[in-house]
């Protein structure tokens, strides 16, 4: 196969050299156990683990809810503006090391405001680190505020109200947390208001939930991207529609493996998605919990599916095409990929 790789090292080097964007990353899910301990000590917060090894051993999940329970507990160590800065700065350094040139990251304000942390504190820490990453690495960034779908629409409305003074720093709104039983329809009105404010719209759909949730995200929320979207593949007409509309899917291979969305990485549907004409991208979701940042996600799925150079280039191009960058910036990044291959 002329387009293939002779060795895994060759494939890893090719992936590492590709300029990439990350479009599906929960900043709270990049909290590494070492920083969790440091912040627990800094803020005098008790955590139910004695060592970093014990924390990592607890990261064995059989579904999304298993993970979410420990994810919300983990973010409890985040208190001050400096904590949110340090969390975000650590992620930006890891992304830069993977040659990620642009990031569009999620944060979960309700996971903090419900613990008494001010919205302003969260946003100040995150944006200070993003600005630093722009200056240090030339990395561009956008911020997406997610509503927790296990909470009510009224609580999402209140969170959107709290965000109003900060809309110059927020590009979009998303929908995350426990999917099944909390369909997009539950949030139709708050997303309509967000659209009216000029915000971009994304939603987790089809991770554990059925294809009908993906259709609701399209029809009722008016999404610009679908986060995950795996279960769309069960509905051939939906797949054709997503392909025809050029809808971007932010796919997360190691997350899918750790949350048992796939039983084996060799069963991952990424190539099926590409072959169906879907604009799939590769992302890390919650890298501290799922075992790898962007390059590790590309490498795991590329090795398992024997992805070609062409397929890897398509994935990297999709990450910029599917971003919320303007056309000139997209063109610059696509030219950089072209130059690198
Ligand atoms: N799915 C839903 N909610 C989440 C996730 C996810 O993968 N990560 C953090 N919150
Ligand atoms: Zn996610």
mmCIF file with all atom_site columns, N, CA, C and O in Angstrom, residues 294-313:
data_model
loop_
_atom_site.group_PDB
_atom_site.id
_atom_site.type_symbol
_atom_site.label_atom_id
_atom_site.label_alt_id
_atom_site.label_comp_id
_atom_site.label_asym_id
_atom_site.label_entity_id
_atom_site.label_seq_id
_atom_site.pdbx_PDB_ins_code
_atom_site.Cartn_x
_atom_site.Cartn_y
_atom_site.Cartn_z
_atom_site.occupancy
_atom_site.B_iso_or_equiv
_atom_site.pdbx_formal_charge
_atom_site.auth_seq_id
_atom_site.auth_comp_id
_atom_site.auth_asym_id
_atom_site.auth_atom_id
_atom_site.pdbx_PDB_model_num
ATOM 1  N N  . UNK A 1 294 ? -4.213 14.538 22.244 1.00 0.00 ? 294 UNK A N  1
ATOM 2  C CA . UNK A 1 294 ? -4.627 14.415 20.835 1.00 0.00 ? 294 UNK A CA 1
ATOM 3  C C  . UNK A 1 294 ? -3.798 13.381 20.071 1.00 0.00 ? 294 UNK A C  1
ATOM 4  O O  . UNK A 1 294 ? -4.352 12.503 19.402 1.00 0.00 ? 294 UNK A O  1
ATOM 5  N N  . UNK A 1 295 ? -2.471 13.480 20.137 1.00 0.00 ? 295 UNK A N  1
ATOM 6  C CA . UNK A 1 295 ? -1.665 12.552 19.331 1.00 0.00 ? 295 UNK A CA 1
ATOM 7  C C  . UNK A 1 295 ? -1.890 11.103 19.750 1.00 0.00 ? 295 UNK A C  1
ATOM 8  O O  . UNK A 1 295 ? -1.892 10.201 18.912 1.00 0.00 ? 295 UNK A O  1
ATOM 9  N N  . UNK A 1 296 ? -2.066 10.873 21.038 1.00 0.00 ? 296 UNK A N  1
ATOM 10 C CA . UNK A 1 296 ? -2.321 9.507  21.518 1.00 0.00 ? 296 UNK A CA 1
ATOM 11 C C  . UNK A 1 296 ? -3.641 8.982  20.950 1.00 0.00 ? 296 UNK A C  1
ATOM 12 O O  . UNK A 1 296 ? -3.772 7.788  20.644 1.00 0.00 ? 296 UNK A O  1
ATOM 13 N N  . UNK A 1 297 ? -4.629 9.864  20.800 1.00 0.00 ? 297 UNK A N  1
ATOM 14 C CA . UNK A 1 297 ? -5.908 9.459  20.206 1.00 0.00 ? 297 UNK A CA 1
ATOM 15 C C  . UNK A 1 297 ? -5.749 9.127  18.726 1.00 0.00 ? 297 UNK A C  1
ATOM 16 O O  . UNK A 1 297 ? -6.252 8.101  18.251 1.00 0.00 ? 297 UNK A O  1
ATOM 17 N N  . UNK A 1 298 ? -5.040 9.986  17.985 1.00 0.00 ? 298 UNK A N  1
ATOM 18 C CA . UNK A 1 298 ? -4.774 9.685  16.573 1.00 0.00 ? 298 UNK A CA 1
ATOM 19 C C  . UNK A 1 298 ? -4.030 8.346  16.443 1.00 0.00 ? 298 UNK A C  1
ATOM 20 O O  . UNK A 1 298 ? -4.379 7.509  15.605 1.00 0.00 ? 298 UNK A O  1
ATOM 21 N N  . UNK A 1 299 ? -2.996 8.198  17.289 1.00 0.00 ? 299 UNK A N  1
ATOM 22 C CA . UNK A 1 299 ? -2.133 7.018  17.144 1.00 0.00 ? 299 UNK A CA 1
ATOM 23 C C  . UNK A 1 299 ? -2.874 5.732  17.480 1.00 0.00 ? 299 UNK A C  1
ATOM 24 O O  . UNK A 1 299 ? -2.744 4.730  16.764 1.00 0.00 ? 299 UNK A O  1
ATOM 25 N N  . UNK A 1 300 ? -3.657 5.747  18.551 1.00 0.00 ? 300 UNK A N  1
ATOM 26 C CA . UNK A 1 300 ? -4.370 4.528  18.964 1.00 0.00 ? 300 UNK A CA 1
ATOM 27 C C  . UNK A 1 300 ? -5.311 4.061  17.849 1.00 0.00 ? 300 UNK A C  1
ATOM 28 O O  . UNK A 1 300 ? -5.338 2.877  17.491 1.00 0.00 ? 300 UNK A O  1
ATOM 29 N N  . UNK A 1 301 ? -6.060 4.998  17.292 1.00 0.00 ? 301 UNK A N  1
ATOM 30 C CA . UNK A 1 301 ? -7.047 4.599  16.290 1.00 0.00 ? 301 UNK A CA 1
ATOM 31 C C  . UNK A 1 301 ? -6.373 4.323  14.945 1.00 0.00 ? 301 UNK A C  1
ATOM 32 O O  . UNK A 1 301 ? -6.777 3.418  14.211 1.00 0.00 ? 301 UNK A O  1
ATOM 33 N N  . UNK A 1 302 ? -5.295 5.054  14.651 1.00 0.00 ? 302 UNK A N  1
ATOM 34 C CA . UNK A 1 302 ? -4.576 4.834  13.378 1.00 0.00 ? 302 UNK A CA 1
ATOM 35 C C  . UNK A 1 302 ? -3.894 3.475  13.377 1.00 0.00 ? 302 UNK A C  1
ATOM 36 O O  . UNK A 1 302 ? -3.901 2.757  12.364 1.00 0.00 ? 302 UNK A O  1
ATOM 37 N N  . UNK A 1 303 ? -3.305 3.090  14.499 1.00 0.00 ? 303 UNK A N  1
ATOM 38 C CA . UNK A 1 303 ? -2.677 1.768  14.582 1.00 0.00 ? 303 UNK A CA 1
ATOM 39 C C  . UNK A 1 303 ? -3.724 0.661  14.487 1.00 0.00 ? 303 UNK A C  1
ATOM 40 O O  . UNK A 1 303 ? -3.538 -0.324 13.777 1.00 0.00 ? 303 UNK A O  1
ATOM 41 N N  . UNK A 1 304 ? -4.821 0.844  15.214 1.00 0.00 ? 304 UNK A N  1
ATOM 42 C CA . UNK A 1 304 ? -5.839 -0.216 15.251 1.00 0.00 ? 304 UNK A CA 1
ATOM 43 C C  . UNK A 1 304 ? -6.515 -0.397 13.897 1.00 0.00 ? 304 UNK A C  1
ATOM 44 O O  . UNK A 1 304 ? -6.846 -1.521 13.519 1.00 0.00 ? 304 UNK A O  1
ATOM 45 N N  . UNK A 1 305 ? -6.736 0.711  13.180 1.00 0.00 ? 305 UNK A N  1
ATOM 46 C CA . UNK A 1 305 ? -7.475 0.637  11.905 1.00 0.00 ? 305 UNK A CA 1
ATOM 47 C C  . UNK A 1 305 ? -6.540 0.707  10.706 1.00 0.00 ? 305 UNK A C  1
ATOM 48 O O  . UNK A 1 305 ? -6.998 0.688  9.561  1.00 0.00 ? 305 UNK A O  1
ATOM 49 N N  . UNK A 1 306 ? -5.222 0.809  10.958 1.00 0.00 ? 306 UNK A N  1
ATOM 50 C CA . UNK A 1 306 ? -4.227 0.945  9.888  1.00 0.00 ? 306 UNK A CA 1
ATOM 51 C C  . UNK A 1 306 ? -4.581 2.129  8.972  1.00 0.00 ? 306 UNK A C  1
ATOM 52 O O  . UNK A 1 306 ? -4.644 1.994  7.743  1.00 0.00 ? 306 UNK A O  1
ATOM 53 N N  . UNK A 1 307 ? -4.824 3.277  9.576  1.00 0.00 ? 307 UNK A N  1
ATOM 54 C CA . UNK A 1 307 ? -5.194 4.468  8.795  1.00 0.00 ? 307 UNK A CA 1
ATOM 55 C C  . UNK A 1 307 ? -4.019 4.910  7.924  1.00 0.00 ? 307 UNK A C  1
ATOM 56 O O  . UNK A 1 307 ? -2.855 4.860  8.335  1.00 0.00 ? 307 UNK A O  1
ATOM 57 N N  . UNK A 1 308 ? -4.340 5.352  6.727  1.00 0.00 ? 308 UNK A N  1
ATOM 58 C CA . UNK A 1 308 ? -3.320 5.776  5.757  1.00 0.00 ? 308 UNK A CA 1
ATOM 59 C C  . UNK A 1 308 ? -2.931 7.240  5.984  1.00 0.00 ? 308 UNK A C  1
ATOM 60 O O  . UNK A 1 308 ? -3.596 7.971  6.727  1.00 0.00 ? 308 UNK A O  1
ATOM 61 N N  . UNK A 1 309 ? -1.873 7.658  5.278  1.00 0.00 ? 309 UNK A N  1
ATOM 62 C CA . UNK A 1 309 ? -1.485 9.081  5.307  1.00 0.00 ? 309 UNK A CA 1
ATOM 63 C C  . UNK A 1 309 ? -2.651 9.962  4.871  1.00 0.00 ? 309 UNK A C  1
ATOM 64 O O  . UNK A 1 309 ? -2.942 10.981 5.483  1.00 0.00 ? 309 UNK A O  1
ATOM 65 N N  . UNK A 1 310 ? -3.294 9.554  3.785  1.00 0.00 ? 310 UNK A N  1
ATOM 66 C CA . UNK A 1 310 ? -4.417 10.335 3.258  1.00 0.00 ? 310 UNK A CA 1
ATOM 67 C C  . UNK A 1 310 ? -5.525 10.493 4.295  1.00 0.00 ? 310 UNK A C  1
ATOM 68 O O  . UNK A 1 310 ? -6.097 11.573 4.449  1.00 0.00 ? 310 UNK A O  1
ATOM 69 N N  . UNK A 1 311 ? -5.840 9.397  4.980  1.00 0.00 ? 311 UNK A N  1
ATOM 70 C CA . UNK A 1 311 ? -6.909 9.452  5.992  1.00 0.00 ? 311 UNK A CA 1
ATOM 71 C C  . UNK A 1 311 ? -6.506 10.356 7.166  1.00 0.00 ? 311 UNK A C  1
ATOM 72 O O  . UNK A 1 311 ? -7.324 11.128 7.671  1.00 0.00 ? 311 UNK A O  1
ATOM 73 N N  . UNK A 1 312 ? -5.230 10.278 7.564  1.00 0.00 ? 312 UNK A N  1
ATOM 74 C CA . UNK A 1 312 ? -4.769 11.129 8.671  1.00 0.00 ? 312 UNK A CA 1
ATOM 75 C C  . UNK A 1 312 ? -4.782 12.604 8.267  1.00 0.00 ? 312 UNK A C  1
ATOM 76 O O  . UNK A 1 312 ? -5.165 13.472 9.061  1.00 0.00 ? 312 UNK A O  1
ATOM 77 N N  . UNK A 1 313 ? -4.393 12.877 7.022  1.00 0.00 ? 313 UNK A N  1
ATOM 78 C CA . UNK A 1 313 ? -4.425 14.260 6.531  1.00 0.00 ? 313 UNK A CA 1
ATOM 79 C C  . UNK A 1 313 ? -5.868 14.762 6.490  1.00 0.00 ? 313 UNK A C  1
ATOM 80 O O  . UNK A 1 313 ? -6.169 15.897 6.889  1.00 0.00 ? 313 UNK A O  1
#
